[in-house]
């Protein structure tokens, strides 16, 4: 009976996510057209010529062209627009849509980055430097503008198209290799052939991950990364592929080995909590069922909202960014402090109570087990106790949480 | 005692998470879908005119993303 109920909940959750995705698509389509008109209200008779390319008339009835192109910033694609006259001169530069952090965007605007393109010809764009302290955001503005100019030049003025930039930079390639390396080591440690102390090796790997993936690279994935992946925004490019690849590897390992190695041996935030817990030698909390489901409901709501608004950052309630990079609101700062302090009382309190990745891994494991019909025993109110953070394969939905009373 | 602490910790976590999420959702929900973030025209006199304000979106309240490598 409970299996059927959980299966129904799993289906409904998936349906809600899909509905949010569709709703977001429709919402976005309506917005683009309205925004094109808002860029220059004096332009009339605007007609769409190609995807991202519009033509209109100014007050003197002369044709003007509006080109839109995006480039990945740190929070997601930054959509830039330029208005160009028949002499190929840029009359207007606009940031149409952005999910970049507010202070960074202010910095870019105050540094007059968009202004640098005004009055210039689209076939002789100036070389604009990125703003120090807002590199990725300013690169998104600069390259988005350049791509819009190149697209318009090729479509309307017969200019040669600009070469596409490489998909992966050297630095990002190194990060991907490091991320993959962590998963390979975790698989080796978890394998039966590993003859040394597994727990010690796991702790060493966790500590290394805190330093490398956490503080140095900032490559930890979050619910925002999941939203980025599900929404398809990553198809337009991302500033860094490392968190996305980390997510895909974690899910792949979970499905193939039925072990949540990411949470157990790699997650930097989990590593910090576990390190603090060792100071007081505290035990994991015993989590009531209603708390488990409250956490899952919050995860589902955040994911749906992020998909509907097409803003992956709308799913960001984890304190990872504040912990490792100091980026986040005052509320996230308070949450970070709360998690760190409570890690002295309970082992891995965020992981056990509210981490959305725990909810997601429960879901993936349940679906996997259901599809492979491995759920043989009927569930009771007190599922069997699990070892720390899913190091063993869980039987059903209540998988990554400790035993209930 | 530990159960009481657990409830307190959970309420604090959930309360702060919900506060953060609701502020993000409120910003996005109210965002005018017809506005743009920033516009600059070649005819704008930037020497004397103030920096043009965003048409609609309050970009200063935009979501702070995690782990920015800026």
XYZ file of C-alpha atoms in Angstrom:
475
model
C 0.000 0.000 0.000
C 2.732 2.428 0.935
C 4.667 1.506 -2.168
C 1.674 2.456 -4.302
C 1.294 5.722 -2.435
C 4.954 6.545 -2.888
C 4.785 5.607 -6.551
C 1.813 7.915 -7.037
C 3.669 10.733 -5.301
C 6.687 10.140 -7.535
C 4.507 10.367 -10.654
C 2.709 13.491 -9.442
C 6.052 15.142 -8.636
C 7.339 14.410 -12.110
C 4.120 15.743 -13.645
C 4.429 18.960 -11.660
C 8.017 19.450 -12.809
C 7.024 18.896 -16.432
C 4.079 21.301 -16.087
C 6.378 23.938 -14.587
C 8.776 23.457 -17.482
C 6.037 23.953 -20.059
C 4.614 26.932 -18.220
C 8.067 28.494 -18.139
C 8.480 28.021 -21.883
C 5.210 29.781 -22.629
C 6.022 32.550 -20.185
C 9.370 33.155 -21.796
C 8.011 33.255 -25.334
C 5.532 35.990 -24.402
C 8.210 38.030 -22.644
C 10.718 38.227 -25.500
C 8.322 39.892 -27.922
C 7.242 42.486 -25.358
C 10.821 43.228 -24.421
C 11.890 43.825 -27.997
C 9.283 46.592 -28.156
C 10.469 47.985 -24.825
C 14.094 48.373 -25.970
C 13.254 51.399 -28.149
C 9.625 52.539 -27.798
C 10.152 54.997 -30.704
C 10.646 52.141 -33.163
C 7.431 51.205 -34.934
C 6.240 48.435 -37.257
C 8.524 45.871 -35.613
C 8.550 42.573 -37.469
C 10.407 39.391 -36.691
C 12.709 38.436 -39.565
C 14.625 35.516 -38.065
C 14.929 34.080 -34.547
C 16.610 36.876 -32.606
C 16.401 39.374 -35.455
C 13.783 42.091 -35.848
C 13.259 45.010 -38.210
C 11.390 48.227 -37.528
C 11.191 51.903 -38.512
C 12.341 54.988 -36.647
C 10.546 58.345 -36.580
C 12.060 59.255 -39.960
C 10.704 55.991 -41.421
C 14.238 54.628 -41.822
C 14.809 50.932 -41.213
C 16.418 49.832 -37.983
C 17.508 46.335 -37.014
C 17.254 44.779 -33.561
C 19.439 41.749 -32.839
C 19.289 39.633 -29.701
C 21.925 37.156 -28.604
C 22.864 35.621 -25.306
C 26.105 34.531 -23.723
C 26.444 32.520 -20.515
C 27.202 34.502 -17.432
C 27.687 32.942 -14.041
C 24.021 32.736 -13.074
C 22.765 31.826 -16.525
C 22.536 33.333 -20.018
C 22.704 37.129 -20.308
C 20.492 38.256 -23.201
C 21.895 41.311 -24.994
C 20.225 43.423 -27.682
C 21.588 45.984 -30.111
C 19.767 48.382 -32.424
C 21.647 49.043 -35.655
C 20.896 51.481 -38.468
C 21.433 50.986 -42.206
C 24.997 52.348 -41.889
C 25.829 49.436 -39.587
C 26.168 51.802 -36.605
C 25.042 50.658 -33.174
C 22.464 53.116 -31.846
C 21.350 51.236 -28.743
C 22.750 48.561 -26.446
C 20.428 46.843 -23.985
C 20.698 44.144 -21.331
C 17.363 42.422 -21.936
C 17.559 39.626 -19.411
C 20.064 38.618 -16.788
C 20.332 36.387 -13.759
C 23.629 37.852 -12.635
C 24.149 39.083 -9.110
C 22.887 42.662 -8.706
C 26.103 44.286 -7.435
C 28.113 42.783 -10.299
C 25.690 44.093 -12.893
C 25.834 47.544 -11.300
C 29.626 47.421 -11.513
C 29.502 46.619 -15.210
C 27.070 49.423 -15.967
C 28.985 51.960 -13.895
C 32.152 50.949 -15.750
C 30.278 51.883 -18.948
C 30.882 48.506 -20.574
C 27.720 48.660 -22.738
C 28.516 52.285 -23.666
C 31.779 51.215 -25.301
C 29.853 49.745 -28.240
C 27.648 52.762 -28.922
C 28.240 54.543 -32.210
C 30.624 51.877 -33.427
C 30.264 49.814 -36.564
C 29.242 46.189 -36.191
C 32.153 45.054 -38.377
C 34.704 46.955 -36.275
C 33.718 46.403 -32.692
C 36.034 47.803 -30.007
C 37.988 45.462 -27.780
C 36.328 45.974 -24.410
C 38.045 44.696 -21.292
C 36.172 42.795 -18.634
C 35.616 44.546 -15.332
C 37.916 43.308 -12.583
C 35.828 41.732 -9.856
C 32.963 41.009 -12.275
C 34.794 39.041 -14.927
C 32.227 36.447 -15.907
C 29.306 38.872 -15.893
C 31.125 41.482 -17.965
C 32.369 38.804 -20.387
C 28.743 37.780 -20.853
C 27.735 41.365 -21.689
C 30.699 41.901 -24.026
C 30.430 38.602 -25.867
C 26.638 38.728 -26.009
C 26.872 42.116 -27.724
C 29.562 40.850 -30.099
C 27.473 37.797 -30.991
C 24.428 39.964 -31.676
C 26.558 42.177 -33.936
C 28.039 39.174 -35.746
C 24.635 37.576 -36.267
C 23.104 40.793 -37.588
C 26.132 41.432 -39.807
C 25.904 37.975 -41.362
C 22.108 37.994 -41.805
C 21.526 41.545 -43.055
C 24.806 43.009 -44.302
C 26.513 39.985 -45.805
C 29.435 40.104 -43.393
C 31.355 36.905 -42.690
C 29.996 35.085 -39.627
C 32.115 35.196 -36.478
C 33.847 31.951 -35.474
C 32.202 30.133 -32.583
C 34.270 30.209 -29.384
C 35.488 26.844 -28.048
C 32.983 24.972 -25.914
C 35.487 24.354 -23.127
C 38.255 26.617 -21.923
C 41.494 25.124 -20.620
C 40.697 26.048 -17.028
C 37.269 24.442 -17.196
C 38.769 21.322 -18.759
C 41.100 20.989 -15.774
C 38.152 21.374 -13.404
C 36.229 18.652 -15.221
C 39.177 16.299 -14.952
C 39.523 17.035 -11.251
C 35.807 16.414 -10.669
C 36.003 13.136 -12.593
C 39.086 12.218 -10.581
C 37.184 12.608 -7.324
C 34.470 10.234 -8.506
C 37.019 7.685 -9.686
C 38.763 7.742 -6.311
C 35.405 7.470 -4.525
C 34.507 4.403 -6.606
C 37.871 2.829 -5.810
C 37.458 3.486 -2.087
C 33.923 2.051 -2.124
C 34.898 -1.069 -4.073
C 35.399 -4.454 -2.447
C 39.005 -4.573 -3.624
C 39.976 -1.595 -1.466
C 41.805 -3.327 1.350
C 42.709 -0.313 3.502
C 40.598 1.555 6.052
C 37.581 2.701 4.002
C 36.322 5.259 6.505
C 39.710 6.919 6.824
C 40.059 7.059 3.051
C 36.555 8.514 2.774
C 37.409 11.232 5.288
C 40.627 12.088 3.473
C 38.710 12.348 0.207
C 36.084 14.548 1.873
C 38.729 16.851 3.354
C 40.428 17.169 -0.022
C 37.098 17.905 -1.648
C 36.369 20.688 0.854
C 39.565 22.413 -0.177
C 39.542 21.721 -3.899
C 35.918 21.452 -5.030
C 34.630 23.753 -2.294
C 36.954 26.655 -1.595
C 39.176 26.565 -4.681
C 36.937 25.632 -7.596
C 33.442 26.271 -6.215
C 32.312 23.322 -8.329
C 29.738 21.914 -5.938
C 26.400 21.339 -7.616
C 23.118 22.374 -6.077
C 19.393 22.362 -6.812
C 20.054 25.373 -9.068
C 22.301 23.149 -11.176
C 19.480 20.610 -11.437
C 17.115 23.395 -12.531
C 19.711 24.590 -15.045
C 19.948 21.083 -16.488
C 16.210 20.316 -16.580
C 15.299 23.709 -18.082
C 17.735 23.167 -20.952
C 19.380 26.522 -20.316
C 22.754 24.793 -20.405
C 22.283 24.162 -24.136
C 23.037 27.843 -24.676
C 26.274 27.398 -22.817
C 27.370 27.817 -19.226
C 30.164 29.769 -17.650
C 31.513 26.597 -16.018
C 30.638 23.012 -16.901
C 32.107 21.554 -13.703
C 28.985 21.695 -11.454
C 26.825 20.242 -14.234
C 29.242 17.386 -14.895
C 29.497 16.809 -11.144
C 25.701 16.455 -10.994
C 25.571 14.018 -13.924
C 28.364 11.877 -12.504
C 26.679 11.783 -9.084
C 23.395 10.610 -10.623
C 25.149 8.091 -12.870
C 27.076 6.573 -9.950
C 23.878 6.475 -7.887
C 21.970 4.639 -10.592
C 24.737 2.230 -11.519
C 26.083 1.345 -8.091
C 23.059 2.160 -5.867
C 25.488 4.043 -3.635
C 25.257 7.765 -2.944
C 29.015 8.278 -3.154
C 28.715 12.000 -3.799
C 27.055 12.728 -0.452
C 29.146 10.195 1.431
C 32.607 10.939 0.090
C 32.703 14.062 -2.119
C 30.233 16.779 -1.106
C 32.320 19.671 0.268
C 29.518 21.071 2.425
C 28.892 17.626 3.875
C 32.588 17.417 4.544
C 32.587 20.646 6.543
C 29.635 19.494 8.623
C 31.223 16.112 9.263
C 34.485 17.763 10.260
C 32.725 19.943 12.812
C 30.726 16.970 14.107
C 33.958 15.133 14.843
C 34.963 17.863 17.284
C 32.076 16.954 19.596
C 31.721 13.334 18.389
C 27.977 13.883 17.996
C 25.609 11.454 16.337
C 23.268 11.963 13.401
C 19.749 13.183 14.224
C 16.796 10.802 14.249
C 14.545 12.392 11.666
C 10.738 11.991 11.922
C 8.878 11.114 8.743
C 7.102 14.435 8.514
C 10.417 16.294 8.391
C 11.564 14.067 5.543
C 8.453 14.857 3.529
C 8.613 18.571 4.385
C 12.110 18.667 2.952
C 10.966 16.867 -0.190
C 8.055 19.243 -0.616
C 10.373 22.243 -0.326
C 12.716 20.738 -2.913
C 9.832 20.137 -5.318
C 8.451 23.661 -4.842
C 11.851 25.287 -5.379
C 12.561 23.235 -8.487
C 9.143 23.965 -10.018
C 9.467 27.682 -9.352
C 12.936 27.786 -10.882
C 11.651 26.047 -14.013
C 8.571 28.235 -14.300
C 10.517 31.483 -13.917
C 13.368 30.069 -16.010
C 15.747 31.255 -13.344
C 17.888 28.470 -11.868
C 18.867 30.736 -9.008
C 15.233 30.664 -7.829
C 16.050 27.218 -6.439
C 19.009 28.463 -4.402
C 18.371 28.038 -0.720
C 21.446 26.022 0.125
C 24.218 27.923 1.917
C 27.017 26.556 -0.286
C 27.894 29.816 -1.975
C 28.056 31.759 1.281
C 30.219 29.084 2.889
C 32.801 28.753 0.160
C 32.786 32.075 -1.663
C 31.011 34.536 0.578
C 28.376 35.126 -2.101
C 24.800 35.284 -0.882
C 22.204 37.260 1.025
C 22.085 38.007 4.734
C 19.516 35.224 5.142
C 21.899 32.716 3.591
C 24.638 33.991 5.868
C 22.403 33.338 8.881
C 21.572 29.879 7.531
C 25.271 29.119 7.054
C 26.003 30.071 10.661
C 23.029 27.981 11.863
C 24.236 24.920 9.943
C 27.805 25.247 11.171
C 26.733 25.669 14.787
C 24.241 22.817 14.674
C 26.961 20.594 13.184
C 28.470 20.627 16.675
C 25.241 19.104 18.042
C 24.152 16.768 15.249
C 26.175 14.976 12.619
C 25.529 16.458 9.159
C 22.350 18.324 10.179
C 21.793 20.018 6.790
C 22.207 16.744 4.921
C 19.779 14.939 7.217
C 17.141 17.641 7.550
C 16.808 19.908 4.540
C 19.392 19.292 1.813
C 17.567 19.116 -1.545
C 20.224 16.783 -2.947
C 19.223 14.224 -0.307
C 15.601 14.477 -1.473
C 16.670 14.145 -5.090
C 18.842 11.120 -4.452
C 15.956 9.497 -2.558
C 13.768 10.078 -5.607
C 16.321 8.725 -8.084
C 16.922 5.634 -5.977
C 13.211 4.998 -5.504
C 12.504 5.287 -9.217
C 15.479 3.098 -10.024
C 14.397 0.434 -7.585
C 10.808 0.608 -8.723
C 11.752 0.218 -12.345
C 13.990 -2.706 -11.573
C 11.354 -4.195 -9.212
C 13.795 -4.504 -6.401
C 11.325 -3.241 -3.797
C 10.374 -6.703 -2.576
C 9.434 -6.151 1.056
C 6.395 -4.129 2.083
C 7.326 -0.954 3.990
C 6.416 -0.463 7.647
C 6.349 2.745 9.623
C 9.913 2.164 10.740
C 12.171 1.495 7.804
C 15.450 -0.286 8.415
C 18.266 1.927 9.652
C 20.795 3.092 7.074
C 24.500 3.694 7.408
C 25.907 7.174 7.114
C 24.611 9.101 4.132
C 23.581 6.218 1.940
C 26.869 4.364 1.838
C 24.705 1.289 1.478
C 21.905 0.876 -1.003
C 18.584 2.033 0.446
C 15.398 -0.048 -0.030
C 12.830 2.691 -0.792
C 11.976 6.376 -0.459
C 13.140 6.741 3.142
C 16.644 6.056 2.131
C 19.171 8.705 3.078
C 17.736 9.526 6.450
C 18.550 7.711 9.661
C 16.132 5.372 11.398
C 12.957 6.744 12.880
C 11.775 6.184 16.368
C 16.354 17.373 25.071
C 17.869 16.255 21.797
C 14.480 15.944 20.208
C 13.669 19.502 21.286
C 16.973 20.692 19.801
C 16.197 18.845 16.596
C 12.862 20.616 16.281
C 14.506 23.990 16.936
C 17.216 23.318 14.358
C 14.687 22.173 11.770
C 12.476 25.206 12.316
C 15.445 27.555 12.016
C 16.670 25.843 8.834
C 13.222 25.728 7.265
C 12.375 29.273 8.286
C 15.536 30.757 6.834
C 15.313 28.659 3.651
C 11.697 29.648 3.124
C 12.501 33.314 3.735
C 15.234 33.203 1.114
C 13.086 31.353 -1.402
C 10.052 33.587 -0.923
C 12.121 36.736 -1.443
C 13.541 35.290 -4.665
C 10.148 34.151 -5.921
C 8.515 37.449 -5.011
C 11.114 39.347 -7.038
C 10.688 37.120 -10.052
C 6.911 36.907 -9.881
C 6.533 40.677 -9.770
C 9.085 41.237 -12.482
C 7.469 43.038 -15.379
C 7.838 40.641 -18.248
C 7.782 43.467 -20.758
C 10.701 45.409 -19.270
C 14.415 45.213 -19.874
C 17.227 45.402 -17.372
C 19.240 48.247 -18.843
C 19.224 50.390 -22.002
C 21.722 52.906 -23.297
C 21.212 54.918 -26.492
C 23.890 56.701 -28.486
C 21.888 59.889 -28.051
C 22.038 59.709 -24.248
C 24.165 62.507 -22.852
C 26.130 60.528 -20.295
C 28.364 63.470 -19.417
C 25.568 65.351 -17.719
C 22.664 62.946 -17.452
C 22.425 60.496 -14.583
C 22.903 56.823 -15.254
C 19.759 55.534 -16.866
C 17.719 53.540 -14.440
C 16.516 50.109 -15.429
C 13.165 50.222 -17.199
C 11.468 47.800 -14.872
C 13.512 45.095 -13.244
C 15.161 45.963 -9.971
C 18.412 44.282 -10.793
C 19.843 45.136 -7.408
C 17.535 42.525 -5.939
C 18.441 39.881 -8.444
C 19.353 36.522 -7.204
C 22.873 36.066 -5.941
C 24.302 32.986 -7.443
C 26.580 30.731 -5.580
C 30.280 30.409 -5.954
C 30.882 33.323 -8.254
C 34.420 33.187 -9.553
C 34.685 36.873 -10.281
